[in-house]
Amino acid sequence: MMLLRRAASAAALVALALPLTVAPPAHAADGPSACRTSPSVPLDAEQARLADPRTTALVDRAGFSDFVRRFPAALCATRGRAEADRLVDDWGEALWQASVRRAQDRRPGGDLAAGDDRPLYWARLGMTAVLARWQPEFTVDRAALRARFEDSSRGLTDNAFRAAPGVRRVFISGFDPFGLDAEIRRANPSGSAALQLNGRRVTLADGSPAEIRAVVLPVRYADFDAGIVERAFAPRMAGGPAPADIITSVSQGYPGIFTLEDWAGRARSADPYPDNVRALSGGTRERPVTAPGLGPGPEFIRTTLPADAVTGAVQSPYPVLLNSDVTEIPAGGTAPVDRTDGPTPGSRAVAGGGGGYLSNEVAYRSNRLRAELAPQLPGGHLHTPVLTGLPADPQQLTGPEFERNESAITAEVHAVLEHAAVRR
C-alpha cells in the first residue's frame, strides 16, 4: 500500500433549469451589447486549457454550450453589485442542478454518457473565464464574485437535506478532474459519483432509507486556504433542521482498488506535484508544511467510519481495503519514516494514507471540523480506483470501457455508503 501511495434574472434561470433543455436567459440576446470585455486580461493556468478544442467539445456534447455562450450577455445586463451577486449565484446553481439532472439521466442532452463529470468542470471554467474578462461600469469585487460562482456551481448552496423523519442523511464530497497537463481528457470518478448520487434517496443495507447530498471541490490549494472545505461541510454538521448523520470525502486514489483511509495528516507534502493552476503546496516529504487556515487539531485524525462493516461487505467489482499507512517524523526525529500501522505518539505528520496532497487535506479539514462541531458523527475518507479506459486516439473523448469503469466505480461508492451509513 505504501508503494501505491507514492507511485441572471429569475425568469431566465427558470428557463435554464428546465430538465429537457438549456434555454437562453430572456435578457441575454445574442445581439450587440454595450458591455465591455477585455480579451487581454490573462487567464489562469486552469482556464488557459480552454484553448484546447476538446474542452469545448465536452461542453457541447453534454448540451451545456448555452451556459457559456449566453453568460456574457447576462453579466452585461446587470446594473450593480447586488444584482451581479444574485446573477452569479443563480447561474451557478442552475449549472449545478443541470449537471446533477444530466448525471442522473433526468436531462437528455448530447451524446456523452450521463455520468460524465467533465462537462460541468469545463463549462464552469468557461464561465469563470468570461467573469475574469468582464469590464462592468460599476466597481465589483471580482474575487468575491468568482468565489460565489464557484460555491453555487459546486453544490455548496441551495443543496440542503430535506427534513424527513427516519431518513438518514449522508453528506459526501468529490473532486474535479486533475493531472490535465498530462491528459486533458481526464475525468474524476469521485466527481461523477457526487453528481450521480446528489439528492438521491437510497436504501441502506439494513433496509432503512437515506438521502445523499454532495459537493464537488476544486483541485486548488488557494481555494482550500480560503476555506472552501469548511464552507462545504460546516452547514451539514451544525445548526439547521437536517444535519448530516455521516460524512465522507471521496477522491480518486489507487489503481484497481478502493481504500478507506484510516488516518488523515495535518501536513502538505506533495511537491513537486502541482494543483490545477500549477501551484505548489510549499511542502515536501522532507519538509512538510501545515496548510494555511487550519484551526487547532492533532497531527493525525483517525477515521470513525465503520471500516469493518464496509470492507467485510463490499468487495466487487473492486476490493475495498483499510489503509493504515502514514508517513511521520517521529518524536525527537528529523527524517520522515513510513509506517503501515498508523502514527506513533508525538510524531509530526508528513502524509496520511491519502498522501500529502488535497485528497488527504480534505479528509483532515472535514474531520477536524467534525471533531469540533459534531464529534459523535461518523466521518472519514474514501479513495476510488483510478478511472481508466480512455481510447488510445487522443481525439476520442470517451469510449465503452471508460464509461463502464466510471459507472462501476459510482455503483461501488453507492454500495460503500449503503453499509457505512447504517445506524449503529
XYZ file of C-alpha atoms in Angstrom:
424
model
C 0.000 0.000 0.000
C 2.826 2.419 0.801
C 4.297 1.897 -2.660
C 0.912 2.656 -4.227
C 0.649 5.949 -2.363
C 3.976 7.106 -3.629
C 3.708 5.755 -7.150
C -29.288 36.218 -14.321
C -32.874 37.082 -13.903
C -35.224 34.735 -12.105
C -37.199 34.092 -15.282
C -34.062 33.437 -17.217
C -32.815 30.936 -14.676
C -36.114 29.083 -14.617
C -35.614 28.580 -18.329
C -32.036 27.449 -17.841
C -33.048 24.946 -15.214
C -35.681 23.177 -17.276
C -34.842 19.479 -17.292
C -35.199 18.888 -21.025
C -33.332 21.828 -22.496
C -30.978 24.690 -21.807
C -32.915 27.761 -22.892
C -31.190 31.157 -23.096
C -31.926 33.774 -20.450
C -34.657 36.133 -21.587
C -32.382 39.169 -21.275
C -29.333 37.523 -22.824
C -29.911 38.009 -26.537
C -27.119 37.289 -28.984
C -27.208 40.781 -30.491
C -24.781 43.667 -29.850
C -24.122 44.682 -26.285
C -22.698 47.855 -24.779
C -20.901 45.776 -22.191
C -17.132 45.883 -22.298
C -14.861 42.881 -22.049
C -11.098 42.769 -22.042
C -9.649 39.837 -24.009
C -6.177 40.953 -22.942
C -6.845 40.059 -19.305
C -4.729 36.950 -18.687
C -6.456 33.746 -17.713
C -5.089 31.474 -15.015
C -3.387 28.225 -15.920
C -6.565 26.213 -15.439
C -8.694 28.499 -17.615
C -5.968 28.636 -20.267
C -6.543 24.952 -21.045
C -9.850 26.036 -22.593
C -7.788 26.818 -25.698
C -7.822 23.082 -26.422
C -10.898 22.476 -28.616
C -11.566 19.174 -26.877
C -12.669 21.084 -23.782
C -15.335 22.917 -25.811
C -16.394 19.622 -27.369
C -17.004 18.113 -23.928
C -19.308 21.024 -23.051
C -21.108 20.927 -26.411
C -21.589 17.159 -26.324
C -23.369 17.453 -22.972
C -25.770 20.142 -24.190
C -24.211 22.787 -21.910
C -22.869 25.211 -24.529
C -25.604 27.818 -23.920
C -24.437 28.265 -20.341
C -21.079 29.539 -21.582
C -22.362 31.299 -24.710
C -25.145 33.294 -23.012
C -23.316 34.147 -19.789
C -21.529 37.283 -21.130
C -24.799 38.984 -22.115
C -26.329 38.040 -18.773
C -23.441 39.714 -16.954
C -23.718 42.761 -19.184
C -27.386 43.186 -18.235
C -26.557 43.659 -14.538
C -26.743 47.196 -13.150
C -24.927 46.978 -9.859
C -23.008 44.840 -7.403
C -26.036 43.321 -5.674
C -27.547 42.288 -8.987
C -24.242 40.794 -10.097
C -24.070 38.801 -6.862
C -27.552 37.406 -7.431
C -26.779 36.581 -11.036
C -23.670 34.517 -10.361
C -25.476 32.699 -7.545
C -28.419 31.857 -9.814
C -26.366 30.823 -12.824
C -24.049 28.729 -10.706
C -26.932 26.899 -9.082
C -28.581 26.386 -12.476
C -25.378 24.854 -13.863
C -25.061 22.591 -10.833
C -28.675 21.422 -10.989
C -28.484 20.828 -14.742
C -25.337 18.758 -14.203
C -26.960 16.702 -11.443
C -30.053 16.029 -13.545
C -27.920 15.046 -16.519
C -25.748 12.732 -14.427
C -28.884 11.015 -13.138
C -30.246 10.615 -16.672
C -33.105 13.043 -15.998
C -31.959 15.668 -18.501
C -31.204 14.411 -22.011
C -28.551 16.342 -23.865
C -25.647 15.423 -26.100
C -24.068 12.060 -26.704
C -21.716 11.752 -23.724
C -22.551 9.206 -21.053
C -24.895 10.682 -18.465
C -22.479 10.252 -15.558
C -19.572 12.089 -17.193
C -18.340 14.772 -14.781
C -16.204 16.663 -17.316
C -18.910 18.888 -18.892
C -19.596 20.574 -15.543
C -15.887 21.162 -14.997
C -15.204 22.714 -18.400
C -18.472 24.710 -18.534
C -17.677 26.196 -15.123
C -14.182 27.146 -16.234
C -15.544 28.727 -19.408
C -17.896 30.852 -17.342
C -15.182 31.901 -14.890
C -13.042 32.971 -17.864
C -15.933 35.186 -19.006
C -16.183 36.598 -15.496
C -12.447 37.333 -15.433
C -12.647 39.425 -18.610
C -15.909 41.233 -17.879
C -15.483 45.014 -17.524
C -18.627 46.391 -15.832
C -19.350 50.113 -15.473
C -19.503 49.727 -11.700
C -16.962 48.519 -9.163
C -17.010 44.811 -8.376
C -15.002 42.533 -6.150
C -14.057 40.077 -8.862
C -12.540 37.538 -6.495
C -15.678 37.545 -4.352
C -17.876 37.085 -7.445
C -15.715 34.184 -8.561
C -15.975 32.582 -5.131
C -19.770 32.946 -5.139
C -19.994 31.339 -8.556
C -17.647 28.534 -7.569
C -19.666 27.735 -4.451
C -23.049 27.808 -6.195
C -21.892 25.716 -9.164
C -20.330 23.097 -6.874
C -23.374 22.313 -4.738
C -22.413 24.385 -1.700
C -25.609 26.465 -1.916
C -29.290 25.548 -2.269
C -28.416 21.899 -1.658
C -29.663 21.161 1.851
C -31.087 17.890 3.093
C -34.846 17.591 3.203
C -36.164 17.297 6.743
C -37.765 13.845 6.683
C -38.252 11.790 9.864
C -36.483 8.457 9.867
C -34.310 9.206 6.824
C -30.554 9.002 7.372
C -28.584 11.886 5.876
C -25.284 11.162 4.112
C -23.004 14.005 3.006
C -20.097 13.434 0.629
C -17.620 15.477 -1.386
C -15.914 14.660 -4.671
C -13.263 16.423 -6.743
C -12.714 17.998 -10.162
C -10.525 16.250 -12.732
C -6.803 16.842 -12.262
C -3.483 15.983 -13.919
C -4.764 17.661 -17.064
C -1.400 18.761 -18.431
C -0.583 15.104 -18.950
C -4.041 14.126 -20.277
C -6.661 16.816 -20.835
C -9.435 14.236 -21.325
C -9.206 13.019 -17.741
C -12.309 12.743 -15.591
C -12.614 12.177 -11.856
C -14.828 9.304 -10.684
C -15.351 10.977 -7.303
C -16.907 13.982 -9.045
C -19.018 11.689 -11.188
C -20.216 9.813 -8.104
C -21.092 13.091 -6.370
C -23.224 14.206 -9.323
C -24.918 10.837 -9.746
C -25.741 10.483 -6.047
C -26.638 14.055 -5.064
C -30.203 14.294 -3.785
C -30.851 10.591 -4.234
C -32.982 8.586 -1.813
C -31.365 5.200 -1.279
C -31.989 2.105 0.816
C -29.241 1.201 3.263
C -28.010 -2.299 3.968
C -30.393 -2.638 6.931
C -33.400 -1.603 4.827
C -33.669 1.921 6.217
C -33.969 4.966 3.917
C -31.264 7.576 3.426
C -30.705 10.747 1.429
C -27.336 11.653 -0.078
C -26.153 15.199 -0.667
C -22.851 16.003 -2.370
C -20.482 18.749 -3.442
C -17.608 18.759 -5.949
C -14.461 20.534 -4.758
C -11.676 22.188 -6.774
C -8.151 20.824 -7.007
C -6.563 24.123 -5.999
C -4.596 24.908 -2.851
C -5.767 28.541 -2.801
C -9.429 27.523 -2.524
C -8.608 25.237 0.398
C -6.657 28.097 2.021
C -9.774 30.269 1.610
C -11.928 27.739 3.470
C -13.980 26.034 0.784
C -13.900 22.719 2.657
C -15.182 24.330 5.824
C -17.882 26.228 3.868
C -18.989 22.956 2.349
C -19.046 20.795 5.473
C -19.886 23.130 8.386
C -23.548 23.756 7.396
C -24.091 19.994 7.294
C -22.735 19.478 10.794
C -24.028 22.375 12.884
C -27.402 24.047 13.137
C -30.341 23.749 10.824
C -33.215 21.276 10.895
C -31.457 18.488 8.996
C -27.728 17.995 9.701
C -25.826 15.029 8.298
C -25.722 11.677 10.095
C -22.475 10.655 8.388
C -19.869 12.440 6.252
C -17.109 11.259 3.987
C -14.885 12.913 1.448
C -14.182 10.928 -1.722
C -11.322 11.210 -4.195
C -9.537 9.216 -6.871
C -6.750 7.075 -5.472
C -5.004 3.882 -6.478
C -5.285 1.568 -9.491
C -7.828 -1.225 -9.174
C -8.842 -0.815 -5.508
C -10.966 1.226 -3.127
C -9.328 2.291 0.134
C -10.840 3.601 3.330
C -8.132 5.858 4.706
C -7.529 5.136 8.381
C -5.569 8.325 9.081
C -5.531 11.889 7.708
C -2.444 14.020 8.324
C -2.204 17.725 9.067
C 0.577 18.389 6.566
C 1.029 19.198 2.899
C 3.963 17.343 1.393
C 3.104 16.667 -2.260
C 5.623 18.910 -4.044
C 6.696 18.829 -6.819
C 3.200 17.642 -7.829
C 1.144 20.790 -8.664
C -2.529 21.590 -8.380
C -4.783 22.505 -11.314
C -3.376 26.034 -11.612
C 0.166 24.606 -11.399
C 0.624 25.942 -7.878
C 2.738 24.026 -5.394
C 1.928 23.490 -1.741
C 5.325 24.507 -0.396
C 5.685 21.186 1.423
C 7.774 18.161 0.613
C 8.332 14.759 2.193
C 11.427 16.060 3.934
C 9.910 19.446 4.865
C 6.120 19.150 5.324
C 4.125 22.315 5.929
C 0.836 22.982 7.694
C -1.882 24.288 5.403
C -2.954 27.895 5.998
C -6.246 28.495 7.729
C -6.424 25.281 9.694
C -7.893 25.502 13.149
C -6.259 23.705 16.081
C -6.068 19.962 15.851
C -3.836 16.911 16.219
C -1.176 15.874 13.750
C -3.282 12.902 12.642
C -7.037 12.269 12.756
C -8.400 8.749 12.586
C -11.488 7.753 10.617
C -14.664 6.987 12.531
C -16.327 5.262 9.585
C -17.246 1.605 10.257
C -14.337 0.121 8.351
C -15.012 -3.492 9.299
C -18.625 -3.290 8.112
C -17.600 -1.830 4.771
C -14.562 -3.950 3.998
C -16.402 -7.060 5.142
C -19.392 -6.485 2.875
C -18.241 -4.670 -0.288
C -15.566 -6.272 -2.441
C -16.869 -6.261 -6.016
C -16.001 -5.378 -8.680
C -13.120 -3.715 -6.826
C -11.702 -4.815 -3.461
C -12.196 -2.347 -0.587
C -9.258 -2.188 1.823
C -8.498 -0.302 5.014
C -5.292 1.676 4.508
C -3.418 2.449 7.732
C -0.267 3.806 6.059
C 1.172 7.107 7.236
C 4.426 8.992 6.899
C 5.631 10.746 10.016
C 8.637 12.385 11.556
C 8.876 10.555 14.885
C 9.085 12.490 18.128
C 12.664 13.696 18.517
C 13.497 12.802 14.921
C 14.231 14.833 11.809
C 13.718 12.378 8.960
C 10.420 11.012 7.582
C 9.511 7.426 8.365
C 6.913 5.340 6.533
C 4.631 3.222 8.705
C 1.946 0.706 7.836
C 0.264 0.668 11.251
C -0.573 4.316 11.879
C 1.343 7.120 13.632
C 3.344 6.936 16.830
C 2.791 9.264 19.819
C 4.209 12.753 19.473
C 5.130 12.441 15.811
C 4.888 15.181 13.163
C 2.593 14.418 10.240
C 4.120 14.176 6.783
C 1.341 12.284 4.967
C -1.814 10.415 5.767
C -2.978 7.312 3.980
C -4.004 9.531 1.073
C -0.579 11.135 0.822
C 0.213 14.812 1.368
C -1.997 16.245 -1.372
C -5.517 17.710 -1.360
C -7.248 14.341 -1.001
C -5.559 13.947 2.365
C -6.246 17.581 3.230
C -9.987 17.412 2.544
C -10.125 14.428 4.883
C -8.188 16.267 7.592
C -10.104 19.539 7.272
C -13.560 17.953 7.211
C -12.820 15.601 10.098
C -11.087 18.271 12.190
C -14.303 20.264 11.781
C -16.370 17.181 12.592
C -14.443 16.662 15.815
C -15.114 20.298 16.745
C -18.784 20.580 15.761
C -20.207 17.054 15.832
C -17.773 14.607 17.430
C -20.372 11.817 17.502
C -20.630 11.866 13.706
C -19.009 9.053 11.697
C -16.585 10.527 9.183
C -13.606 9.679 7.043
C -12.256 9.457 3.515
C -12.771 7.022 0.649
C -10.393 6.651 -2.273
C -11.808 5.242 -5.509
C -9.827 3.317 -8.097
C -8.137 5.292 -10.854
C -10.557 5.752 -13.747
C -9.099 4.119 -16.837
C -10.314 3.214 -20.322
C -9.908 6.348 -22.426
C -9.379 5.463 -26.106
C -5.834 5.494 -27.429
C -6.795 8.079 -30.058
C -6.378 11.414 -28.218
C -9.214 12.948 -30.244
C -11.708 10.385 -28.945
C -13.212 11.859 -25.782
C -14.935 8.752 -24.485
C -15.357 5.061 -25.129
C -17.224 1.986 -23.887
C -14.526 0.836 -21.428
C -14.140 4.306 -19.924
C -17.914 4.632 -19.471
C -18.262 1.144 -17.960
C -15.478 1.831 -15.480
C -16.967 5.170 -14.442
C -20.374 3.549 -13.864
C -18.862 0.663 -11.921
C -16.947 2.985 -9.595
C -20.031 5.066 -8.819
C -22.058 1.908 -8.178
C -19.481 0.755 -5.661
C -19.307 4.168 -3.956
C -23.075 3.767 -3.579
C -22.599 0.299 -2.089
C -19.956 1.528 0.367
C -22.300 4.274 1.569
C -25.171 1.783 1.960
C -23.098 -0.112 4.507
C -21.245 2.797 6.107
C -24.404 4.828 6.851
C -26.323 2.142 8.729
C -27.257 3.362 12.203
C -25.050 1.818 14.908
